[in-house]
Amino acid sequence: MEKRSNKTRSLIVLNLSVVLFSFAGLFGKWIDLPSMSLTFYRVLFSASALGLFMLITKMPFRVSVRRDIGLLILGGILTTANWVSVFKAIQISTVGIGVITFSTFPLFVTFLEPLIFHTRLKTKNVIIAVIIIIGVLITVPELSMDNTIVRGILVGMISPVAYALLSIVNKGLRERLNGTQISFYEQLTAMVILAPFAMTAGAQPTVRDIGLLIIFGVVTTAIAHTVYISCLKDVSAQFAGVCTSMETVYSIIFSMIFLQEIPYFREVIGAAVITAAVIFAQVTEAKDS
């Protein structure tokens, strides 16, 4: 009975964490800063909150395996590329386009994971990857660099590649470190990388921006990621992936409510195709495992 209660609580909290993730795109529009500065302040407040949490809970900061230090730095570089790319795409085009392009990351995992871990490339995954690409292409109104949607997609496609590689890096790190430690060091690395760009960008956050950045960094980044990882004790990673894929849908809905960004019909259809493909992939994977 207690085990069932823990799982129910984890399912509720898991879905709440995905909702929190979905607000990230809104901050890219609300805060008038260059994408690199925006990401810097995000990881500054997030890493600070995670570091404070580790101090309070007496979680060890030491990384005992030397190879993990290199992987954490690589993870920080990939985190930087992921978030800078997606925010730039959102600023160029819309929140919907930013999250739709990000949601294509399973495509890259499909081909990169077998390449790195020497696992078998499944035909089912190739077919799903092709469907995801079709979903992205549906959102493209015309193949012209003058079109903001096309430019947003091209810039945004850096994000899923970086996130796919980050997922593979973290897969190895999770064997020895917990999620909070991984997030802290990767975001700390991202903060160091982005600091020179943020300091020389010229644009400084206003008092309003700082308030939003604190919420952005602490609530939708540090807390959301920590809570999400904690849910994996009672919920399978496959099911968590199903829930996470709903971030695309939530983000488009929130952008309609808070930003009055009405998605194009192509965006709606493209998002539906991508979401259906990702959910199908995760559900069938769960059945196979």
Short mmCIF file of C-alpha atoms in Angstrom, two decimals:
data_model
loop_
_atom_site.label_atom_id
_atom_site.label_comp_id
_atom_site.label_asym_id
_atom_site.label_seq_id
_atom_site.Cartn_x
_atom_site.Cartn_y
_atom_site.Cartn_z
CA MET A 1 0.00 0.00 0.00
CA GLU A 2 2.82 2.40 0.92
CA LYS A 3 4.65 1.56 -2.32
CA ARG A 4 1.54 2.38 -4.37
CA SER A 5 1.11 5.65 -2.46
CA ASN A 6 4.74 6.63 -3.17
CA LYS A 7 4.28 5.86 -6.86
CA THR A 8 1.08 7.91 -7.06
CA ARG A 9 2.79 10.85 -5.36
CA SER A 10 5.77 10.53 -7.73
CA LEU A 11 3.49 10.50 -10.79
CA ILE A 12 1.80 13.72 -9.64
CA VAL A 13 5.13 15.43 -8.87
CA LEU A 14 6.62 14.19 -12.17
CA ASN A 15 3.84 15.81 -14.17
CA LEU A 16 4.21 19.03 -12.18
CA SER A 17 7.95 19.09 -12.99
CA VAL A 18 7.19 18.76 -16.71
CA VAL A 19 4.75 21.67 -16.41
CA LEU A 20 7.54 23.72 -14.77
CA PHE A 21 9.94 22.81 -17.61
CA SER A 22 7.32 24.06 -20.06
CA PHE A 23 7.45 27.61 -18.66
CA ALA A 24 11.12 27.95 -19.70
CA GLY A 25 10.28 29.19 -23.19
CA LEU A 26 8.15 32.01 -21.81
CA PHE A 27 11.11 33.48 -19.95
CA GLY A 28 12.97 33.64 -23.26
CA LYS A 29 10.33 36.12 -24.41
CA TRP A 30 9.70 37.92 -21.10
CA ILE A 31 13.36 38.73 -20.41
CA ASP A 32 14.90 41.10 -22.93
CA LEU A 33 18.48 39.80 -22.89
CA PRO A 34 20.70 38.14 -25.53
CA SER A 35 20.36 34.34 -25.47
CA MET A 36 23.88 33.87 -24.01
CA SER A 37 23.26 36.38 -21.20
CA LEU A 38 19.86 34.85 -20.51
CA THR A 39 21.37 31.37 -20.23
CA PHE A 40 24.20 32.69 -18.03
CA TYR A 41 21.84 34.15 -15.46
CA ARG A 42 19.68 31.03 -15.62
CA VAL A 43 22.59 28.74 -14.71
CA LEU A 44 23.99 31.29 -12.23
CA PHE A 45 20.85 31.17 -10.08
CA SER A 46 20.26 27.47 -10.70
CA ALA A 47 23.82 26.40 -9.82
CA SER A 48 23.72 28.64 -6.72
CA ALA A 49 20.46 27.05 -5.58
CA LEU A 50 21.76 23.53 -6.21
CA GLY A 51 25.05 24.28 -4.43
CA LEU A 52 23.18 25.65 -1.41
CA PHE A 53 20.95 22.57 -1.39
CA MET A 54 24.01 20.31 -1.44
CA LEU A 55 25.54 22.23 1.47
CA ILE A 56 22.37 22.07 3.56
CA THR A 57 21.86 18.35 2.92
CA LYS A 58 25.62 17.66 3.30
CA MET A 59 25.74 16.08 -0.12
CA PRO A 60 29.36 15.43 -1.20
CA PHE A 61 30.88 17.84 -3.72
CA ARG A 62 33.89 15.62 -4.39
CA VAL A 63 34.03 13.70 -7.68
CA SER A 64 36.13 10.61 -6.99
CA VAL A 65 36.53 9.31 -10.56
CA ARG A 66 38.86 11.59 -12.56
CA ARG A 67 37.23 10.65 -15.88
CA ASP A 68 33.90 11.96 -14.57
CA ILE A 69 35.37 15.46 -14.24
CA GLY A 70 35.97 15.55 -17.99
CA LEU A 71 32.49 14.19 -18.68
CA LEU A 72 30.91 16.82 -16.40
CA ILE A 73 32.79 19.60 -18.23
CA LEU A 74 31.62 18.15 -21.55
CA GLY A 75 28.11 18.01 -20.13
CA GLY A 76 28.38 21.69 -19.21
CA ILE A 77 29.45 22.59 -22.75
CA LEU A 78 26.50 20.63 -24.18
CA THR A 79 24.13 22.23 -21.67
CA THR A 80 25.33 25.64 -22.84
CA ALA A 81 24.82 24.80 -26.52
CA ASN A 82 21.40 23.32 -25.80
CA TRP A 83 19.92 26.25 -23.88
CA VAL A 84 21.55 29.07 -25.89
CA SER A 85 20.29 27.49 -29.11
CA VAL A 86 16.72 26.97 -27.96
CA PHE A 87 16.42 30.51 -26.53
CA LYS A 88 17.88 32.05 -29.68
CA ALA A 89 15.36 30.07 -31.75
CA ILE A 90 12.52 31.28 -29.52
CA GLN A 91 13.68 34.90 -29.79
CA ILE A 92 13.99 34.65 -33.58
CA SER A 93 10.66 32.93 -34.14
CA THR A 94 8.18 31.68 -31.51
CA VAL A 95 8.07 29.55 -28.36
CA GLY A 96 6.26 26.88 -30.36
CA ILE A 97 9.04 26.60 -32.95
CA GLY A 98 11.71 26.50 -30.22
CA VAL A 99 10.12 23.61 -28.35
CA ILE A 100 9.13 21.73 -31.52
CA THR A 101 12.72 21.68 -32.78
CA PHE A 102 13.97 20.65 -29.32
CA SER A 103 11.53 17.74 -29.26
CA THR A 104 13.38 16.12 -32.17
CA PHE A 105 16.22 15.00 -29.86
CA PRO A 106 15.06 11.31 -29.93
CA LEU A 107 16.04 11.32 -33.62
CA PHE A 108 19.67 11.99 -32.75
CA VAL A 109 19.68 9.63 -29.77
CA THR A 110 18.46 6.88 -32.12
CA PHE A 111 21.60 7.10 -34.24
CA LEU A 112 24.17 8.38 -31.73
CA GLU A 113 23.56 5.84 -28.95
CA PRO A 114 24.31 2.74 -31.12
CA LEU A 115 27.35 4.58 -32.50
CA ILE A 116 28.78 5.35 -29.06
CA PHE A 117 27.66 2.31 -27.04
CA HIS A 118 27.81 -0.16 -29.97
CA THR A 119 24.21 -1.25 -29.46
CA ARG A 120 21.97 -2.52 -32.27
CA LEU A 121 20.20 0.08 -34.41
CA LYS A 122 16.51 -0.91 -34.34
CA THR A 123 14.43 -0.54 -37.50
CA LYS A 124 11.51 0.72 -35.38
CA ASN A 125 13.63 3.60 -34.07
CA VAL A 126 14.74 4.57 -37.59
CA ILE A 127 11.10 4.73 -38.73
CA ILE A 128 10.15 6.85 -35.70
CA ALA A 129 13.11 9.16 -36.39
CA VAL A 130 11.93 9.67 -39.97
CA ILE A 131 8.41 10.51 -38.72
CA ILE A 132 9.90 13.11 -36.34
CA ILE A 133 11.78 14.75 -39.22
CA ILE A 134 8.51 14.85 -41.20
CA GLY A 135 6.89 16.58 -38.21
CA VAL A 136 9.60 19.27 -38.25
CA LEU A 137 9.33 19.75 -42.02
CA ILE A 138 5.56 20.21 -41.72
CA THR A 139 6.18 23.31 -39.58
CA VAL A 140 8.32 24.95 -42.30
CA PRO A 141 6.15 27.40 -44.28
CA GLU A 142 8.74 28.00 -47.02
CA LEU A 143 12.42 27.20 -47.52
CA SER A 144 13.70 30.76 -47.31
CA MET A 145 16.26 32.27 -44.94
CA ASP A 146 14.17 35.46 -45.01
CA ASN A 147 11.47 33.59 -43.09
CA THR A 148 11.81 33.83 -39.29
CA ILE A 149 10.29 30.38 -38.81
CA VAL A 150 12.95 28.77 -41.04
CA ARG A 151 15.77 30.66 -39.30
CA GLY A 152 14.32 29.72 -35.91
CA ILE A 153 14.26 26.04 -36.89
CA LEU A 154 17.83 26.07 -38.23
CA VAL A 155 19.20 27.74 -35.09
CA GLY A 156 17.00 25.59 -32.86
CA MET A 157 18.23 22.30 -34.36
CA ILE A 158 21.53 22.75 -32.50
CA SER A 159 19.58 22.19 -29.27
CA PRO A 160 18.33 18.62 -29.86
CA VAL A 161 21.75 17.48 -31.09
CA ALA A 162 23.39 18.90 -27.96
CA TYR A 163 20.69 17.46 -25.70
CA ALA A 164 20.96 14.02 -27.30
CA LEU A 165 24.72 13.99 -26.66
CA LEU A 166 24.11 15.32 -23.13
CA SER A 167 21.67 12.46 -22.43
CA ILE A 168 24.30 9.94 -23.53
CA VAL A 169 26.99 11.59 -21.38
CA ASN A 170 24.68 11.64 -18.35
CA LYS A 171 23.78 7.99 -18.89
CA GLY A 172 27.35 7.10 -17.97
CA LEU A 173 27.63 9.65 -15.16
CA ARG A 174 24.46 8.44 -13.40
CA GLU A 175 26.18 5.17 -12.53
CA ARG A 176 28.41 7.01 -10.03
CA LEU A 177 26.80 10.39 -9.32
CA ASN A 178 23.27 11.44 -8.41
CA GLY A 179 21.18 13.83 -10.46
CA THR A 180 21.75 16.87 -8.21
CA GLN A 181 25.54 16.52 -8.41
CA ILE A 182 25.44 16.13 -12.19
CA SER A 183 23.13 19.14 -12.65
CA PHE A 184 25.21 21.30 -10.30
CA TYR A 185 28.56 20.69 -12.01
CA GLU A 186 27.18 20.88 -15.55
CA GLN A 187 25.39 24.15 -14.84
CA LEU A 188 28.43 25.49 -12.99
CA THR A 189 30.53 24.73 -16.08
CA ALA A 190 27.96 26.45 -18.29
CA MET A 191 28.08 29.49 -15.99
CA VAL A 192 31.89 29.73 -16.34
CA ILE A 193 31.70 29.35 -20.14
CA LEU A 194 29.03 32.03 -20.51
CA ALA A 195 30.37 34.54 -17.97
CA PRO A 196 32.71 36.39 -20.43
CA PHE A 197 29.91 36.71 -23.01
CA ALA A 198 27.41 37.94 -20.42
CA MET A 199 29.86 40.47 -18.97
CA THR A 200 30.72 41.96 -22.37
CA ALA A 201 27.26 41.80 -23.93
CA GLY A 202 26.42 45.31 -22.80
CA ALA A 203 22.83 44.43 -21.95
CA GLN A 204 22.24 44.38 -18.20
CA PRO A 205 19.16 42.90 -16.51
CA THR A 206 16.68 45.29 -14.97
CA VAL A 207 15.25 44.84 -11.47
CA ARG A 208 12.23 43.17 -13.09
CA ASP A 209 14.52 40.91 -15.12
CA ILE A 210 16.44 39.83 -12.00
CA GLY A 211 13.20 38.85 -10.29
CA LEU A 212 12.17 36.79 -13.31
CA LEU A 213 15.67 35.28 -13.61
CA ILE A 214 15.61 34.11 -9.98
CA ILE A 215 12.27 32.37 -10.59
CA PHE A 216 13.59 31.01 -13.88
CA GLY A 217 16.81 29.66 -12.39
CA VAL A 218 15.50 28.38 -9.07
CA VAL A 219 11.96 27.17 -9.85
CA THR A 220 11.92 26.07 -13.50
CA THR A 221 15.53 24.87 -13.55
CA ALA A 222 17.00 23.83 -10.18
CA ILE A 223 13.80 22.66 -8.44
CA ALA A 224 12.20 21.23 -11.58
CA HIS A 225 15.29 19.17 -12.48
CA THR A 226 15.87 17.97 -8.90
CA VAL A 227 12.21 16.97 -8.45
CA TYR A 228 12.15 15.26 -11.85
CA ILE A 229 15.20 13.14 -10.98
CA SER A 230 13.80 12.23 -7.54
CA CYS A 231 10.66 10.81 -9.18
CA LEU A 232 12.71 8.22 -11.03
CA LYS A 233 12.99 6.20 -7.80
CA ASP A 234 9.34 5.14 -8.13
CA VAL A 235 8.68 5.69 -11.87
CA SER A 236 10.49 4.04 -14.78
CA ALA A 237 12.66 6.22 -17.01
CA GLN A 238 10.56 5.13 -20.00
CA PHE A 239 7.35 6.44 -18.43
CA ALA A 240 9.11 9.63 -17.38
CA GLY A 241 10.07 10.08 -21.04
CA VAL A 242 6.41 9.83 -22.05
CA CYS A 243 5.53 12.62 -19.62
CA THR A 244 8.48 14.78 -20.70
CA SER A 245 7.41 14.64 -24.34
CA MET A 246 4.31 16.59 -23.32
CA GLU A 247 6.52 19.65 -22.72
CA THR A 248 6.04 20.60 -26.37
CA VAL A 249 2.26 20.67 -26.02
CA TYR A 250 2.30 22.53 -22.70
CA SER A 251 4.75 25.14 -24.03
CA ILE A 252 2.58 25.93 -27.04
CA ILE A 253 -0.51 26.20 -24.80
CA PHE A 254 1.30 28.50 -22.33
CA SER A 255 2.61 30.70 -25.16
CA MET A 256 -0.98 31.09 -26.39
CA ILE A 257 -2.22 32.05 -22.90
CA PHE A 258 0.63 34.31 -21.71
CA LEU A 259 2.15 35.63 -24.95
CA GLN A 260 -0.86 35.53 -27.28
CA GLU A 261 1.28 33.56 -29.74
CA ILE A 262 -1.33 31.74 -31.77
CA PRO A 263 0.39 28.78 -33.44
CA TYR A 264 0.16 28.36 -37.17
CA PHE A 265 -1.86 25.39 -38.36
CA ARG A 266 1.43 23.86 -39.55
CA GLU A 267 2.89 24.18 -36.03
CA VAL A 268 -0.11 22.39 -34.51
CA ILE A 269 0.07 19.52 -37.00
CA GLY A 270 3.88 19.29 -36.72
CA ALA A 271 3.73 19.27 -32.91
CA ALA A 272 1.02 16.58 -33.00
CA VAL A 273 3.11 14.36 -35.31
CA ILE A 274 6.29 14.77 -33.24
CA THR A 275 4.50 14.25 -29.90
CA ALA A 276 2.70 11.15 -31.18
CA ALA A 277 5.98 9.70 -32.51
CA VAL A 278 7.89 10.35 -29.28
CA ILE A 279 5.12 8.94 -27.06
CA PHE A 280 4.82 5.86 -29.28
CA ALA A 281 8.58 5.35 -29.10
CA GLN A 282 8.64 5.59 -25.30
CA VAL A 283 5.58 3.37 -24.78
CA THR A 284 6.86 0.62 -27.08
CA GLU A 285 10.28 0.84 -25.44
CA ALA A 286 8.67 0.39 -22.05
CA LYS A 287 6.82 -2.70 -23.28
CA ASP A 288 10.02 -4.17 -24.72
CA SER A 289 12.01 -3.66 -21.50
#
